[in-house]
mmCIF file of C-alpha atoms and ligand atoms in Angstrom:
data_model
loop_
_atom_site.group_PDB
_atom_site.id
_atom_site.type_symbol
_atom_site.label_atom_id
_atom_site.label_comp_id
_atom_site.label_asym_id
_atom_site.label_seq_id
_atom_site.Cartn_x
_atom_site.Cartn_y
_atom_site.Cartn_z
ATOM 1 C CA UNK A 1 109.402 94.867 102.174
ATOM 2 C CA UNK A 2 108.296 92.591 99.296
ATOM 3 C CA UNK A 3 109.468 89.494 101.678
ATOM 4 C CA UNK A 4 107.268 90.855 104.596
ATOM 5 C CA UNK A 5 104.606 92.237 102.968
ATOM 6 C CA UNK A 6 103.685 88.902 100.975
ATOM 7 C CA UNK A 7 104.175 87.384 104.478
ATOM 8 C CA UNK A 8 101.543 89.515 106.453
ATOM 9 C CA UNK A 9 99.558 88.590 103.599
ATOM 10 C CA UNK A 10 99.755 84.956 104.076
ATOM 11 C CA UNK A 11 98.838 85.473 107.602
ATOM 12 C CA UNK A 12 96.364 87.668 107.629
ATOM 13 C CA UNK A 13 93.744 85.518 104.745
ATOM 14 C CA UNK A 14 93.246 82.339 103.862
ATOM 15 C CA UNK A 15 93.025 81.368 99.794
ATOM 16 C CA UNK A 16 89.194 80.954 98.627
ATOM 17 C CA UNK A 17 87.252 80.972 95.791
ATOM 18 C CA UNK A 18 85.653 84.515 94.957
ATOM 19 C CA UNK A 19 81.516 83.805 95.509
ATOM 20 C CA UNK A 20 80.472 84.067 91.991
ATOM 21 C CA UNK A 21 83.445 83.666 90.043
ATOM 22 C CA UNK A 22 84.275 79.840 90.644
ATOM 23 C CA UNK A 23 87.341 79.267 89.477
ATOM 24 C CA UNK A 24 88.912 82.484 90.424
ATOM 25 C CA UNK A 25 90.716 82.329 93.995
ATOM 26 C CA UNK A 26 92.169 84.895 95.971
ATOM 27 C CA UNK A 27 93.904 85.421 99.195
ATOM 28 C CA UNK A 28 90.836 87.278 101.121
ATOM 29 C CA UNK A 29 90.504 88.457 104.882
ATOM 30 C CA UNK A 30 87.141 87.615 106.755
ATOM 31 C CA UNK A 31 87.769 90.910 109.216
ATOM 32 C CA UNK A 32 88.802 94.780 107.912
ATOM 33 C CA UNK A 33 90.380 95.778 111.210
ATOM 34 C CA UNK A 34 92.536 93.532 112.869
ATOM 35 C CA UNK A 35 94.177 93.291 109.334
ATOM 36 C CA UNK A 36 94.370 96.354 108.772
ATOM 37 C CA UNK A 37 96.209 96.644 113.059
ATOM 38 C CA UNK A 38 98.512 94.903 111.809
ATOM 39 C CA UNK A 39 99.315 96.621 108.618
ATOM 40 C CA UNK A 40 99.865 99.848 110.782
ATOM 41 C CA UNK A 41 101.336 97.954 113.152
ATOM 42 C CA UNK A 42 103.993 95.994 110.651
ATOM 43 C CA UNK A 43 104.464 99.849 108.838
ATOM 44 C CA UNK A 44 105.017 102.115 111.512
ATOM 45 C CA UNK A 45 101.960 104.174 110.602
ATOM 46 C CA UNK A 46 98.952 104.837 112.439
ATOM 47 C CA UNK A 47 97.484 106.502 108.606
ATOM 48 C CA UNK A 48 98.565 103.211 106.559
ATOM 49 C CA UNK A 49 95.424 102.557 103.805
ATOM 50 C CA UNK A 50 92.612 100.183 104.916
ATOM 51 C CA UNK A 51 93.991 96.487 103.525
ATOM 52 C CA UNK A 52 91.545 96.902 100.666
ATOM 53 C CA UNK A 53 93.684 94.347 98.430
ATOM 54 C CA UNK A 54 92.398 91.606 101.067
ATOM 55 C CA UNK A 55 88.261 92.245 99.799
ATOM 56 C CA UNK A 56 86.951 91.562 96.450
ATOM 57 C CA UNK A 57 85.327 95.042 96.038
ATOM 58 C CA UNK A 58 81.093 95.256 95.007
ATOM 59 C CA UNK A 59 83.141 97.051 91.838
ATOM 60 C CA UNK A 60 85.640 94.682 90.844
ATOM 61 C CA UNK A 61 82.963 92.202 91.292
ATOM 62 C CA UNK A 62 81.138 93.675 88.617
ATOM 63 C CA UNK A 63 83.884 93.647 86.033
ATOM 64 C CA UNK A 64 84.418 89.564 87.161
ATOM 65 C CA UNK A 65 80.787 88.788 85.662
ATOM 66 C CA UNK A 66 80.770 90.973 82.544
ATOM 67 C CA UNK A 67 84.122 89.302 81.399
ATOM 68 C CA UNK A 68 82.657 85.604 82.103
ATOM 69 C CA UNK A 69 79.574 87.168 79.650
ATOM 70 C CA UNK A 70 81.398 88.652 77.422
ATOM 71 C CA UNK A 71 85.413 87.350 76.741
ATOM 72 C CA UNK A 72 85.512 88.908 73.865
ATOM 73 C CA UNK A 73 86.084 92.486 75.323
ATOM 74 C CA UNK A 74 89.165 91.216 76.207
ATOM 75 C CA UNK A 75 90.855 87.921 74.532
ATOM 76 C CA UNK A 76 93.865 88.156 72.206
ATOM 77 C CA UNK A 77 93.731 92.217 73.892
ATOM 78 C CA UNK A 78 96.073 94.044 76.078
ATOM 79 C CA UNK A 79 94.171 94.707 79.783
ATOM 80 C CA UNK A 80 95.282 98.048 82.696
ATOM 81 C CA UNK A 81 93.609 97.242 85.432
ATOM 82 C CA UNK A 82 93.541 100.733 87.659
ATOM 83 C CA UNK A 83 93.560 100.379 91.314
ATOM 84 C CA UNK A 84 93.655 96.503 91.237
ATOM 85 C CA UNK A 85 93.353 96.114 95.118
ATOM 86 C CA UNK A 86 93.469 91.732 95.295
ATOM 87 C CA UNK A 87 94.219 91.911 91.516
ATOM 88 C CA UNK A 88 90.417 90.386 90.870
ATOM 89 C CA UNK A 89 90.086 92.075 88.046
ATOM 90 C CA UNK A 90 92.959 90.733 85.934
ATOM 91 C CA UNK A 91 92.754 87.496 87.178
ATOM 92 C CA UNK A 92 89.454 87.408 85.097
ATOM 93 C CA UNK A 93 90.587 89.344 82.211
ATOM 94 C CA UNK A 94 93.344 86.534 81.505
ATOM 95 C CA UNK A 95 90.978 83.895 82.492
ATOM 96 C CA UNK A 96 88.554 85.360 80.228
ATOM 97 C CA UNK A 97 91.472 85.501 77.285
ATOM 98 C CA UNK A 98 93.323 88.703 77.676
ATOM 99 C CA UNK A 99 97.229 88.768 75.798
ATOM 100 C CA UNK A 100 98.310 89.830 79.061
ATOM 101 C CA UNK A 101 97.631 91.839 81.668
ATOM 102 C CA UNK A 102 99.404 94.832 84.244
ATOM 103 C CA UNK A 103 97.850 95.974 87.082
ATOM 104 C CA UNK A 104 98.362 99.179 88.888
ATOM 105 C CA UNK A 105 98.101 99.769 92.787
ATOM 106 C CA UNK A 106 99.849 102.407 95.165
ATOM 107 C CA UNK A 107 99.777 100.521 98.244
ATOM 108 C CA UNK A 108 103.033 97.994 98.286
ATOM 109 C CA UNK A 109 100.973 95.414 100.354
ATOM 110 C CA UNK A 110 98.239 95.293 97.421
ATOM 111 C CA UNK A 111 101.888 94.150 95.122
ATOM 112 C CA UNK A 112 102.639 91.842 96.795
ATOM 113 C CA UNK A 113 98.418 90.160 97.701
ATOM 114 C CA UNK A 114 98.672 90.449 93.450
ATOM 115 C CA UNK A 115 101.338 88.257 93.660
ATOM 116 C CA UNK A 116 100.321 85.576 95.170
ATOM 117 C CA UNK A 117 96.647 86.089 94.336
ATOM 118 C CA UNK A 118 98.653 85.573 90.397
ATOM 119 C CA UNK A 119 100.063 82.853 91.411
ATOM 120 C CA UNK A 120 97.307 80.910 93.176
ATOM 121 C CA UNK A 121 95.613 81.172 89.461
ATOM 122 C CA UNK A 122 98.579 80.059 87.573
ATOM 123 C CA UNK A 123 98.621 83.555 85.008
ATOM 124 C CA UNK A 124 100.903 86.084 84.998
ATOM 125 C CA UNK A 125 100.296 89.698 85.902
ATOM 126 C CA UNK A 126 102.265 92.192 85.289
ATOM 127 C CA UNK A 127 102.798 94.952 88.518
ATOM 128 C CA UNK A 128 102.954 98.145 88.968
ATOM 129 C CA UNK A 129 103.302 99.914 92.480
ATOM 130 C CA UNK A 130 102.967 103.306 91.378
ATOM 131 C CA UNK A 131 100.651 105.556 91.281
ATOM 132 C CA UNK A 132 99.757 105.930 87.291
ATOM 133 C CA UNK A 133 97.918 108.606 88.105
ATOM 134 C CA UNK A 134 100.095 111.637 87.032
ATOM 135 C CA UNK A 135 101.627 110.044 83.453
ATOM 136 C CA UNK A 136 99.403 109.496 80.624
ATOM 137 C CA UNK A 137 97.491 106.148 79.859
ATOM 138 C CA UNK A 138 99.383 103.279 79.246
ATOM 139 C CA UNK A 139 99.918 101.140 76.481
ATOM 140 C CA UNK A 140 97.129 98.747 76.317
ATOM 141 C CA UNK A 141 93.970 97.780 74.193
ATOM 142 C CA UNK A 142 91.586 98.094 77.419
ATOM 143 C CA UNK A 143 91.734 99.380 80.670
ATOM 144 C CA UNK A 144 89.183 97.819 84.119
ATOM 145 C CA UNK A 145 88.693 99.928 86.853
ATOM 146 C CA UNK A 146 86.851 98.293 89.376
ATOM 147 C CA UNK A 147 85.218 100.396 92.500
ATOM 148 C CA UNK A 148 87.418 103.150 91.540
ATOM 149 C CA UNK A 149 84.810 106.403 92.952
ATOM 150 C CA UNK A 150 84.968 105.512 96.724
ATOM 151 C CA UNK A 151 86.873 108.609 97.544
ATOM 152 C CA UNK A 152 86.559 112.511 95.797
ATOM 153 C CA UNK A 153 90.137 113.104 95.618
ATOM 154 C CA UNK A 154 90.712 109.683 93.858
ATOM 155 C CA UNK A 155 87.614 109.954 91.772
ATOM 156 C CA UNK A 156 88.434 113.579 90.800
ATOM 157 C CA UNK A 157 91.850 112.393 89.287
ATOM 158 C CA UNK A 158 90.555 108.708 88.123
ATOM 159 C CA UNK A 159 87.729 110.279 86.064
ATOM 160 C CA UNK A 160 90.063 112.688 83.196
ATOM 161 C CA UNK A 161 92.508 109.418 82.798
ATOM 162 C CA UNK A 162 90.185 107.053 81.969
ATOM 163 C CA UNK A 163 88.461 109.570 79.459
ATOM 164 C CA UNK A 164 92.064 110.284 77.874
ATOM 165 C CA UNK A 165 92.046 106.345 77.641
ATOM 166 C CA UNK A 166 88.924 106.192 75.935
ATOM 167 C CA UNK A 167 89.808 109.641 73.714
ATOM 168 C CA UNK A 168 93.214 107.235 72.705
ATOM 169 C CA UNK A 169 91.394 104.242 71.411
ATOM 170 C CA UNK A 170 91.193 102.288 74.497
ATOM 171 C CA UNK A 171 87.962 100.364 75.268
ATOM 172 C CA UNK A 172 87.481 101.734 78.776
ATOM 173 C CA UNK A 173 84.985 99.482 81.172
ATOM 174 C CA UNK A 174 83.945 101.061 85.266
ATOM 175 C CA UNK A 175 82.587 98.388 87.490
ATOM 176 C CA UNK A 176 81.044 100.641 90.475
ATOM 177 C CA UNK A 177 77.613 100.036 92.694
ATOM 178 C CA UNK A 178 76.851 103.061 92.703
ATOM 179 C CA UNK A 179 79.669 104.965 94.819
ATOM 180 C CA UNK A 180 78.992 108.451 95.683
ATOM 181 C CA UNK A 181 81.499 110.227 93.374
ATOM 182 C CA UNK A 182 80.861 107.601 90.294
ATOM 183 C CA UNK A 183 80.446 109.922 87.418
ATOM 184 C CA UNK A 184 77.007 110.840 86.377
ATOM 185 C CA UNK A 185 77.684 112.116 82.560
ATOM 186 C CA UNK A 186 79.361 110.107 79.760
ATOM 187 C CA UNK A 187 79.077 107.039 81.049
ATOM 188 C CA UNK A 188 76.834 104.215 78.895
ATOM 189 C CA UNK A 189 75.798 101.594 81.730
ATOM 190 C CA UNK A 190 76.443 98.161 79.731
ATOM 191 C CA UNK A 191 75.038 95.500 82.835
ATOM 192 C CA UNK A 192 73.833 95.372 86.318
ATOM 193 C CA UNK A 193 75.398 92.116 88.428
ATOM 194 C CA UNK A 194 73.701 91.278 91.958
ATOM 195 C CA UNK A 195 77.685 90.430 93.502
ATOM 196 C CA UNK A 196 78.008 89.264 97.061
ATOM 197 C CA UNK A 197 80.612 90.774 99.620
ATOM 198 C CA UNK A 198 80.797 91.613 102.674
ATOM 199 C CA UNK A 199 78.798 93.656 105.617
ATOM 200 C CA UNK A 200 82.924 94.228 106.643
ATOM 201 C CA UNK A 201 82.505 96.510 103.402
ATOM 202 C CA UNK A 202 79.501 97.346 102.863
ATOM 203 C CA UNK A 203 76.053 98.015 104.516
ATOM 204 C CA UNK A 204 74.781 94.793 102.759
ATOM 205 C CA UNK A 205 75.947 91.421 101.705
ATOM 206 C CA UNK A 206 74.421 91.666 97.961
ATOM 207 C CA UNK A 207 75.277 94.679 96.569
ATOM 208 C CA UNK A 208 73.655 95.890 92.847
ATOM 209 C CA UNK A 209 76.849 96.518 91.132
ATOM 210 C CA UNK A 210 77.344 98.392 87.387
ATOM 211 C CA UNK A 211 79.434 97.443 84.503
ATOM 212 C CA UNK A 212 79.808 101.182 82.613
ATOM 213 C CA UNK A 213 81.572 102.033 79.277
ATOM 214 C CA UNK A 214 83.382 105.169 78.867
ATOM 215 C CA UNK A 215 82.144 106.477 75.538
ATOM 216 C CA UNK A 216 85.333 108.036 73.418
ATOM 217 C CA UNK A 217 83.972 111.683 72.847
ATOM 218 C CA UNK A 218 81.060 111.593 75.371
ATOM 219 C CA UNK A 219 81.269 115.154 77.756
ATOM 220 C CA UNK A 220 83.456 115.328 80.577
ATOM 221 C CA UNK A 221 82.575 112.293 83.525
ATOM 222 C CA UNK A 222 81.658 114.752 85.787
ATOM 223 C CA UNK A 223 81.554 113.623 89.632
HETATM 224 C C1 LIG B 1 88.011 99.925 96.478
HETATM 225 S S1 LIG B 1 89.759 99.054 95.774
HETATM 226 C C2 LIG B 1 89.521 98.184 94.486
HETATM 227 C C3 LIG B 1 90.047 97.099 94.410
HETATM 228 C C4 LIG B 1 89.723 96.349 92.990
HETATM 229 N N1 LIG B 1 90.039 96.900 92.152
HETATM 230 C C5 LIG B 1 88.362 95.488 93.206
HETATM 231 O O1 LIG B 1 87.564 95.978 92.606
HETATM 232 O O2 LIG B 1 88.317 94.743 94.044
HETATM 233 C C6 LIG B 1 90.728 100.342 95.486
HETATM 234 C C7 LIG B 1 91.869 100.344 95.084
HETATM 235 O O3 LIG B 1 92.820 101.229 94.770
HETATM 236 C C8 LIG B 1 93.850 101.404 94.845
HETATM 237 N N2 LIG B 1 94.213 103.131 95.177
HETATM 238 C C9 LIG B 1 93.603 104.112 95.489
HETATM 239 N N3 LIG B 1 94.538 105.350 95.052
HETATM 240 C C10 LIG B 1 95.309 104.763 93.645
HETATM 241 C C11 LIG B 1 95.887 104.978 92.778
HETATM 242 N N4 LIG B 1 96.393 107.006 92.968
HETATM 243 N N5 LIG B 1 96.706 104.699 92.237
HETATM 244 C C12 LIG B 1 96.463 103.423 91.741
HETATM 245 N N6 LIG B 1 95.772 102.634 92.657
HETATM 246 C C13 LIG B 1 95.261 102.984 94.117
HETATM 247 C C14 LIG B 1 93.803 101.419 96.832
HETATM 248 O O4 LIG B 1 95.211 101.329 97.089
HETATM 249 C C15 LIG B 1 92.563 100.254 96.218
HETATM 250 O O5 LIG B 1 93.293 98.845 96.506
#
């Protein structure tokens, strides 16, 4: 699977700079549907997940901008990038000086994309291709979660997991463009950015996306 996932990523994406984040390059797709079709064919699964990993999502872009402005948040620290997709946020953290970064995603194609994108940016990323949300939060200093609140079942699992990480003393940052299931309580907004995405994913090419911190001791995040 690993080799065939890798060749699918290479066949259907183009390595290019992420808009607004010069020096960060990703293997990105132009269109979602043909790629999704290729994933369905390769896996033989008509319900295969959408190829989230082939796009830089608004929430991850906001975190990328924030880390450029505030590298001190991750410099010299161990970072865990939850729901990493392309690896965008883990790469941004390493470029900002993180000591090491681990990226977790349940999609095996994401693991292939993260590995290729790490190589393209000359960084090393530890990859966890498993669902970590059933486990305790990892041994890290900073947890970054880019665009995890787009569907209710996932949001309901991510929310208590991030809160536990925060209560254990980790710095927990969420990047999000105001998705439907973003918690309405327990988050403090730190910054907002105008990010460039694609109408393949969003209604508009430009989106406002914010970075929030999960404060320890804050009331339960309410989704
Ligand atoms: C909208 S994408 C965001 C990707 C990236 N963080 C960004 O901002 O560009 C959401 C990602 O969450 C991943 N995901 C979904 N459920 C997950 C889970 N239980 N654990 C880890 N990742 C998960 C998906 O595979 C997808 O890559």
